[in-house]
Amino acid sequence: MSSPRLASPRKTRLALVAGGLVAVLGLGAALYGVAGGSNGGACPLAKATAARVAPLARGEVAALQVAASPKPAPALTFTGPDGKPRTLADLKGRTILLNLWATWCAPCKAEMPALDRLQGALGSTDFEVVALNLDTRNPERPPLWMKENGIARLAYYADPGGRALPVLQQGGDVVGLPTTFLIDPDGCEIGVMKGPADWASEDAVRLVRAALGRG
């Protein structure tokens, strides 16, 4: 029986390099599964919600960009209606329509009455329109504007310290105001609207009802 031939040192080095490359690529794929398109199972139920919502992104809410692979919403800190610190995670357990607005933004102010009516129509323990004010000067001005313009159903959420917007801009979803996120009870982004919409329209109500699983 002939003796087995030993691989040359050069071939051995090439094999080790190739093996290392495969390992690196495998690790990259695994990390992508956690942080990339599949989210590593972080939003397992959100895909079904997105599938219900996607066909209803039409008419007055046609510009809603529904996520193919929903991801966890960013960690945001702001103040609640009682003036105490809140986080977006504190609102888990209900579907949220997170709207970013400011008194210096004319389109924002124009859509606020519709958001107020949507809250009046569907607001419950399962759903809330969270209109987050981003004014960083004259903190008394936004709630006064809401009162003067009959915005009575929306609770006042604010970010006078300017902490939320940079976090959202870093994710690339916010390029201007208004911007509105549809977030499921697990804190996963179902879709984003870049720009104003008639949130009190039949199209919007139908879409939100679908997100809530109410058909």
PDB file of C-alpha atoms in Angstrom:
ATOM      1  CA  MET A   1       0.000   0.000   0.000  1.00  0.00           C
ATOM      2  CA  SER A   2       1.437   3.310  -0.974  1.00  0.00           C
ATOM      3  CA  SER A   3       1.992   5.988   1.686  1.00  0.00           C
ATOM      4  CA  PRO A   4      -0.318   9.057   1.586  1.00  0.00           C
ATOM      5  CA  ARG A   5       1.226  12.176   0.053  1.00  0.00           C
ATOM      6  CA  LEU A   6       1.631  15.138   2.364  1.00  0.00           C
ATOM      7  CA  ALA A   7       0.255  18.500   1.213  1.00  0.00           C
ATOM      8  CA  SER A   8       2.828  21.159   0.482  1.00  0.00           C
ATOM      9  CA  PRO A   9       3.181  24.044   2.985  1.00  0.00           C
ATOM     10  CA  ARG A  10       1.798  26.455   0.337  1.00  0.00           C
ATOM     11  CA  LYS A  11      -1.359  24.358  -0.191  1.00  0.00           C
ATOM     12  CA  THR A  12      -1.810  24.080   3.552  1.00  0.00           C
ATOM     13  CA  ARG A  13      -1.664  27.867   3.926  1.00  0.00           C
ATOM     14  CA  LEU A  14      -4.208  28.341   1.110  1.00  0.00           C
ATOM     15  CA  ALA A  15      -6.568  25.861   2.715  1.00  0.00           C
ATOM     16  CA  LEU A  16      -6.351  27.658   6.032  1.00  0.00           C
ATOM     17  CA  VAL A  17      -7.017  31.028   4.388  1.00  0.00           C
ATOM     18  CA  ALA A  18     -10.015  29.626   2.483  1.00  0.00           C
ATOM     19  CA  GLY A  19     -11.375  28.037   5.634  1.00  0.00           C
ATOM     20  CA  GLY A  20     -11.019  31.295   7.517  1.00  0.00           C
ATOM     21  CA  LEU A  21     -12.822  33.182   4.747  1.00  0.00           C
ATOM     22  CA  VAL A  22     -15.718  30.743   4.852  1.00  0.00           C
ATOM     23  CA  ALA A  23     -15.914  31.164   8.623  1.00  0.00           C
ATOM     24  CA  VAL A  24     -15.963  34.953   8.321  1.00  0.00           C
ATOM     25  CA  LEU A  25     -18.659  34.852   5.642  1.00  0.00           C
ATOM     26  CA  GLY A  26     -20.674  32.457   7.762  1.00  0.00           C
ATOM     27  CA  LEU A  27     -20.395  34.775  10.750  1.00  0.00           C
ATOM     28  CA  GLY A  28     -21.419  37.714   8.576  1.00  0.00           C
ATOM     29  CA  ALA A  29     -24.504  35.858   7.396  1.00  0.00           C
ATOM     30  CA  ALA A  30     -25.383  34.983  10.956  1.00  0.00           C
ATOM     31  CA  LEU A  31     -25.021  38.605  12.054  1.00  0.00           C
ATOM     32  CA  TYR A  32     -27.138  39.744   9.130  1.00  0.00           C
ATOM     33  CA  GLY A  33     -29.824  37.382  10.298  1.00  0.00           C
ATOM     34  CA  VAL A  34     -29.816  39.201  13.648  1.00  0.00           C
ATOM     35  CA  ALA A  35     -29.405  42.792  12.551  1.00  0.00           C
ATOM     36  CA  GLY A  36     -30.415  42.748   8.918  1.00  0.00           C
ATOM     37  CA  GLY A  37     -33.356  41.746   6.799  1.00  0.00           C
ATOM     38  CA  SER A  38     -34.661  38.886   8.917  1.00  0.00           C
ATOM     39  CA  ASN A  39     -34.293  40.783  12.225  1.00  0.00           C
ATOM     40  CA  GLY A  40     -33.370  37.509  13.881  1.00  0.00           C
ATOM     41  CA  GLY A  41     -36.994  36.999  14.884  1.00  0.00           C
ATOM     42  CA  ALA A  42     -37.175  40.349  16.699  1.00  0.00           C
ATOM     43  CA  CYS A  43     -40.546  41.167  15.110  1.00  0.00           C
ATOM     44  CA  PRO A  44     -42.148  37.765  14.453  1.00  0.00           C
ATOM     45  CA  LEU A  45     -45.756  38.954  14.423  1.00  0.00           C
ATOM     46  CA  ALA A  46     -45.178  42.248  12.619  1.00  0.00           C
ATOM     47  CA  LYS A  47     -44.873  40.689   9.165  1.00  0.00           C
ATOM     48  CA  ALA A  48     -48.465  39.468   9.339  1.00  0.00           C
ATOM     49  CA  THR A  49     -49.607  42.952  10.359  1.00  0.00           C
ATOM     50  CA  ALA A  50     -47.614  44.526   7.538  1.00  0.00           C
ATOM     51  CA  ALA A  51     -49.182  42.077   5.081  1.00  0.00           C
ATOM     52  CA  ARG A  52     -52.667  43.178   6.196  1.00  0.00           C
ATOM     53  CA  VAL A  53     -51.769  46.850   5.999  1.00  0.00           C
ATOM     54  CA  ALA A  54     -49.871  46.925   2.687  1.00  0.00           C
ATOM     55  CA  PRO A  55     -52.873  46.543   0.333  1.00  0.00           C
ATOM     56  CA  LEU A  56     -54.623  49.416   2.141  1.00  0.00           C
ATOM     57  CA  ALA A  57     -51.811  51.932   1.634  1.00  0.00           C
ATOM     58  CA  ARG A  58     -53.774  53.735  -1.047  1.00  0.00           C
ATOM     59  CA  GLY A  59     -55.783  56.850  -1.608  1.00  0.00           C
ATOM     60  CA  GLU A  60     -55.105  59.408   1.121  1.00  0.00           C
ATOM     61  CA  VAL A  61     -52.466  57.143   2.706  1.00  0.00           C
ATOM     62  CA  ALA A  62     -50.886  55.823  -0.499  1.00  0.00           C
ATOM     63  CA  ALA A  63     -47.526  57.322   0.498  1.00  0.00           C
ATOM     64  CA  LEU A  64     -47.207  55.060   3.547  1.00  0.00           C
ATOM     65  CA  GLN A  65     -44.082  52.935   3.068  1.00  0.00           C
ATOM     66  CA  VAL A  66     -44.962  49.549   4.547  1.00  0.00           C
ATOM     67  CA  ALA A  67     -41.957  47.564   5.760  1.00  0.00           C
ATOM     68  CA  ALA A  68     -41.230  44.270   4.006  1.00  0.00           C
ATOM     69  CA  SER A  69     -39.265  43.187   7.100  1.00  0.00           C
ATOM     70  CA  PRO A  70     -40.477  45.192  10.111  1.00  0.00           C
ATOM     71  CA  LYS A  71     -37.774  46.197  12.567  1.00  0.00           C
ATOM     72  CA  PRO A  72     -37.842  47.338  16.193  1.00  0.00           C
ATOM     73  CA  ALA A  73     -38.540  51.037  16.550  1.00  0.00           C
ATOM     74  CA  PRO A  74     -35.619  53.120  17.831  1.00  0.00           C
ATOM     75  CA  ALA A  75     -35.251  53.837  21.534  1.00  0.00           C
ATOM     76  CA  LEU A  76     -36.722  57.304  22.026  1.00  0.00           C
ATOM     77  CA  THR A  77     -36.947  59.383  25.181  1.00  0.00           C
ATOM     78  CA  PHE A  78     -39.389  62.290  25.577  1.00  0.00           C
ATOM     79  CA  THR A  79     -41.849  63.743  28.079  1.00  0.00           C
ATOM     80  CA  GLY A  80     -45.370  62.452  28.555  1.00  0.00           C
ATOM     81  CA  PRO A  81     -48.608  64.355  29.153  1.00  0.00           C
ATOM     82  CA  ASP A  82     -47.733  64.543  32.851  1.00  0.00           C
ATOM     83  CA  GLY A  83     -44.372  66.146  32.061  1.00  0.00           C
ATOM     84  CA  LYS A  84     -42.439  63.108  33.276  1.00  0.00           C
ATOM     85  CA  PRO A  85     -39.831  61.218  31.199  1.00  0.00           C
ATOM     86  CA  ARG A  86     -41.210  58.531  28.922  1.00  0.00           C
ATOM     87  CA  THR A  87     -39.761  56.163  26.363  1.00  0.00           C
ATOM     88  CA  LEU A  88     -41.336  54.658  23.291  1.00  0.00           C
ATOM     89  CA  ALA A  89     -40.959  51.283  24.993  1.00  0.00           C
ATOM     90  CA  ASP A  90     -43.302  52.517  27.752  1.00  0.00           C
ATOM     91  CA  LEU A  91     -46.082  52.590  25.154  1.00  0.00           C
ATOM     92  CA  LYS A  92     -45.742  48.940  24.169  1.00  0.00           C
ATOM     93  CA  GLY A  93     -48.907  46.893  24.336  1.00  0.00           C
ATOM     94  CA  ARG A  94     -50.901  49.075  21.964  1.00  0.00           C
ATOM     95  CA  THR A  95     -50.650  50.062  18.322  1.00  0.00           C
ATOM     96  CA  ILE A  96     -49.127  53.541  18.015  1.00  0.00           C
ATOM     97  CA  LEU A  97     -49.317  56.147  15.274  1.00  0.00           C
ATOM     98  CA  LEU A  98     -46.251  58.218  16.156  1.00  0.00           C
ATOM     99  CA  ASN A  99     -46.452  61.628  14.487  1.00  0.00           C
ATOM    100  CA  LEU A 100     -43.547  64.096  14.597  1.00  0.00           C
ATOM    101  CA  TRP A 101     -44.638  67.727  14.437  1.00  0.00           C
ATOM    102  CA  ALA A 102     -43.591  71.272  15.326  1.00  0.00           C
ATOM    103  CA  THR A 103     -45.317  74.636  15.430  1.00  0.00           C
ATOM    104  CA  TRP A 104     -42.812  75.996  12.868  1.00  0.00           C
ATOM    105  CA  CYS A 105     -43.927  73.310  10.382  1.00  0.00           C
ATOM    106  CA  ALA A 106     -46.990  74.468   8.405  1.00  0.00           C
ATOM    107  CA  PRO A 107     -47.879  71.010   6.947  1.00  0.00           C
ATOM    108  CA  CYS A 108     -47.620  69.561  10.463  1.00  0.00           C
ATOM    109  CA  LYS A 109     -50.160  72.012  11.832  1.00  0.00           C
ATOM    110  CA  ALA A 110     -52.427  71.451   8.842  1.00  0.00           C
ATOM    111  CA  GLU A 111     -52.727  67.707   9.539  1.00  0.00           C
ATOM    112  CA  MET A 112     -53.149  67.966  13.312  1.00  0.00           C
ATOM    113  CA  PRO A 113     -56.971  68.301  13.226  1.00  0.00           C
ATOM    114  CA  ALA A 114     -57.166  65.044  11.222  1.00  0.00           C
ATOM    115  CA  LEU A 115     -54.911  63.272  13.694  1.00  0.00           C
ATOM    116  CA  ASP A 116     -57.117  64.591  16.493  1.00  0.00           C
ATOM    117  CA  ARG A 117     -60.219  63.182  14.777  1.00  0.00           C
ATOM    118  CA  LEU A 118     -58.497  59.827  14.225  1.00  0.00           C
ATOM    119  CA  GLN A 119     -57.713  59.649  17.933  1.00  0.00           C
ATOM    120  CA  GLY A 120     -61.353  60.452  18.659  1.00  0.00           C
ATOM    121  CA  ALA A 121     -62.563  57.737  16.293  1.00  0.00           C
ATOM    122  CA  LEU A 122     -60.196  54.882  17.172  1.00  0.00           C
ATOM    123  CA  GLY A 123     -58.360  55.885  20.344  1.00  0.00           C
ATOM    124  CA  SER A 124     -58.596  53.147  22.973  1.00  0.00           C
ATOM    125  CA  THR A 125     -56.503  50.907  25.179  1.00  0.00           C
ATOM    126  CA  ASP A 126     -55.411  49.238  21.897  1.00  0.00           C
ATOM    127  CA  PHE A 127     -54.536  52.338  19.875  1.00  0.00           C
ATOM    128  CA  GLU A 128     -53.195  55.847  20.380  1.00  0.00           C
ATOM    129  CA  VAL A 129     -52.095  58.693  18.151  1.00  0.00           C
ATOM    130  CA  VAL A 130     -48.882  59.916  19.786  1.00  0.00           C
ATOM    131  CA  ALA A 131     -48.211  63.385  18.392  1.00  0.00           C
ATOM    132  CA  LEU A 132     -44.674  64.159  19.525  1.00  0.00           C
ATOM    133  CA  ASN A 133     -43.866  67.871  19.448  1.00  0.00           C
ATOM    134  CA  LEU A 134     -40.275  68.724  18.528  1.00  0.00           C
ATOM    135  CA  ASP A 135     -40.175  72.427  19.404  1.00  0.00           C
ATOM    136  CA  THR A 136     -37.081  73.226  21.451  1.00  0.00           C
ATOM    137  CA  ARG A 137     -37.887  76.894  22.135  1.00  0.00           C
ATOM    138  CA  ASN A 138     -40.859  78.514  23.873  1.00  0.00           C
ATOM    139  CA  PRO A 139     -42.137  75.272  25.475  1.00  0.00           C
ATOM    140  CA  GLU A 140     -45.457  76.892  26.354  1.00  0.00           C
ATOM    141  CA  ARG A 141     -46.257  77.636  22.702  1.00  0.00           C
ATOM    142  CA  PRO A 142     -47.171  74.123  21.360  1.00  0.00           C
ATOM    143  CA  PRO A 143     -49.805  73.240  23.996  1.00  0.00           C
ATOM    144  CA  LEU A 144     -51.252  76.749  23.671  1.00  0.00           C
ATOM    145  CA  TRP A 145     -51.459  76.326  19.893  1.00  0.00           C
ATOM    146  CA  MET A 146     -53.248  72.998  20.343  1.00  0.00           C
ATOM    147  CA  LYS A 147     -55.773  74.575  22.696  1.00  0.00           C
ATOM    148  CA  GLU A 148     -56.391  77.553  20.408  1.00  0.00           C
ATOM    149  CA  ASN A 149     -56.963  75.239  17.450  1.00  0.00           C
ATOM    150  CA  GLY A 150     -59.317  72.802  19.165  1.00  0.00           C
ATOM    151  CA  ILE A 151     -56.891  69.870  19.314  1.00  0.00           C
ATOM    152  CA  ALA A 152     -58.503  68.318  22.363  1.00  0.00           C
ATOM    153  CA  ARG A 153     -58.217  64.539  21.958  1.00  0.00           C
ATOM    154  CA  LEU A 154     -54.454  64.246  21.520  1.00  0.00           C
ATOM    155  CA  ALA A 155     -52.317  63.970  24.633  1.00  0.00           C
ATOM    156  CA  TYR A 156     -49.344  66.326  24.696  1.00  0.00           C
ATOM    157  CA  TYR A 157     -46.029  64.534  24.165  1.00  0.00           C
ATOM    158  CA  ALA A 158     -42.928  66.687  23.737  1.00  0.00           C
ATOM    159  CA  ASP A 159     -39.192  66.581  23.235  1.00  0.00           C
ATOM    160  CA  PRO A 160     -37.972  70.012  24.359  1.00  0.00           C
ATOM    161  CA  GLY A 161     -34.445  68.668  24.746  1.00  0.00           C
ATOM    162  CA  GLY A 162     -34.234  67.727  21.057  1.00  0.00           C
ATOM    163  CA  ARG A 163     -33.161  64.139  21.734  1.00  0.00           C
ATOM    164  CA  ALA A 164     -35.595  62.156  19.582  1.00  0.00           C
ATOM    165  CA  LEU A 165     -35.059  63.697  16.142  1.00  0.00           C
ATOM    166  CA  PRO A 166     -31.301  62.927  15.852  1.00  0.00           C
ATOM    167  CA  VAL A 167     -31.971  59.290  16.748  1.00  0.00           C
ATOM    168  CA  LEU A 168     -34.651  59.002  14.059  1.00  0.00           C
ATOM    169  CA  GLN A 169     -32.596  60.851  11.465  1.00  0.00           C
ATOM    170  CA  GLN A 170     -29.711  58.469  12.072  1.00  0.00           C
ATOM    171  CA  GLY A 171     -31.964  55.604  10.987  1.00  0.00           C
ATOM    172  CA  GLY A 172     -32.696  57.385   7.708  1.00  0.00           C
ATOM    173  CA  ASP A 173     -36.487  57.403   8.073  1.00  0.00           C
ATOM    174  CA  VAL A 174     -36.821  61.090   8.895  1.00  0.00           C
ATOM    175  CA  VAL A 175     -35.778  63.642   6.279  1.00  0.00           C
ATOM    176  CA  GLY A 176     -38.308  66.318   7.198  1.00  0.00           C
ATOM    177  CA  LEU A 177     -41.542  67.029   9.030  1.00  0.00           C
ATOM    178  CA  PRO A 178     -44.154  65.785   9.385  1.00  0.00           C
ATOM    179  CA  THR A 179     -43.147  62.144   9.560  1.00  0.00           C
ATOM    180  CA  THR A 180     -45.457  59.466  10.935  1.00  0.00           C
ATOM    181  CA  PHE A 181     -44.654  55.908  12.041  1.00  0.00           C
ATOM    182  CA  LEU A 182     -47.116  53.054  12.434  1.00  0.00           C
ATOM    183  CA  ILE A 183     -45.821  50.888  15.287  1.00  0.00           C
ATOM    184  CA  ASP A 184     -47.315  47.609  16.472  1.00  0.00           C
ATOM    185  CA  PRO A 185     -47.883  46.564  20.119  1.00  0.00           C
ATOM    186  CA  ASP A 186     -44.478  44.844  20.221  1.00  0.00           C
ATOM    187  CA  GLY A 187     -42.724  48.089  19.297  1.00  0.00           C
ATOM    188  CA  CYS A 188     -42.019  47.141  15.673  1.00  0.00           C
ATOM    189  CA  GLU A 189     -42.234  49.599  12.774  1.00  0.00           C
ATOM    190  CA  ILE A 190     -44.950  48.561  10.346  1.00  0.00           C
ATOM    191  CA  GLY A 191     -44.617  51.576   8.084  1.00  0.00           C
ATOM    192  CA  VAL A 192     -43.570  55.202   7.765  1.00  0.00           C
ATOM    193  CA  MET A 193     -45.249  58.190   6.106  1.00  0.00           C
ATOM    194  CA  LYS A 194     -42.839  60.921   5.015  1.00  0.00           C
ATOM    195  CA  GLY A 195     -45.026  63.967   4.646  1.00  0.00           C
ATOM    196  CA  PRO A 196     -48.592  64.940   5.569  1.00  0.00           C
ATOM    197  CA  ALA A 197     -51.733  62.870   5.089  1.00  0.00           C
ATOM    198  CA  ASP A 198     -55.431  63.089   5.823  1.00  0.00           C
ATOM    199  CA  TRP A 199     -55.408  60.791   8.825  1.00  0.00           C
ATOM    200  CA  ALA A 200     -59.152  61.205   9.374  1.00  0.00           C
ATOM    201  CA  SER A 201     -60.013  59.934   5.887  1.00  0.00           C
ATOM    202  CA  GLU A 202     -61.788  56.642   5.259  1.00  0.00           C
ATOM    203  CA  ASP A 203     -58.559  55.319   3.733  1.00  0.00           C
ATOM    204  CA  ALA A 204     -56.588  56.088   6.905  1.00  0.00           C
ATOM    205  CA  VAL A 205     -59.234  54.688   9.254  1.00  0.00           C
ATOM    206  CA  ARG A 206     -59.455  51.504   7.197  1.00  0.00           C
ATOM    207  CA  LEU A 207     -55.672  51.111   7.266  1.00  0.00           C
ATOM    208  CA  VAL A 208     -55.409  51.620  11.026  1.00  0.00           C
ATOM    209  CA  ARG A 209     -58.270  49.206  11.638  1.00  0.00           C
ATOM    210  CA  ALA A 210     -56.387  46.611   9.576  1.00  0.00           C
ATOM    211  CA  ALA A 211     -53.284  47.189  11.699  1.00  0.00           C
ATOM    212  CA  LEU A 212     -55.437  46.538  14.753  1.00  0.00           C
ATOM    213  CA  GLY A 213     -56.789  43.349  13.196  1.00  0.00           C
ATOM    214  CA  ARG A 214     -60.318  44.702  13.108  1.00  0.00           C
ATOM    215  CA  GLY A 215     -60.794  44.227   9.351  1.00  0.00           C
TER     216      GLY A 215
END
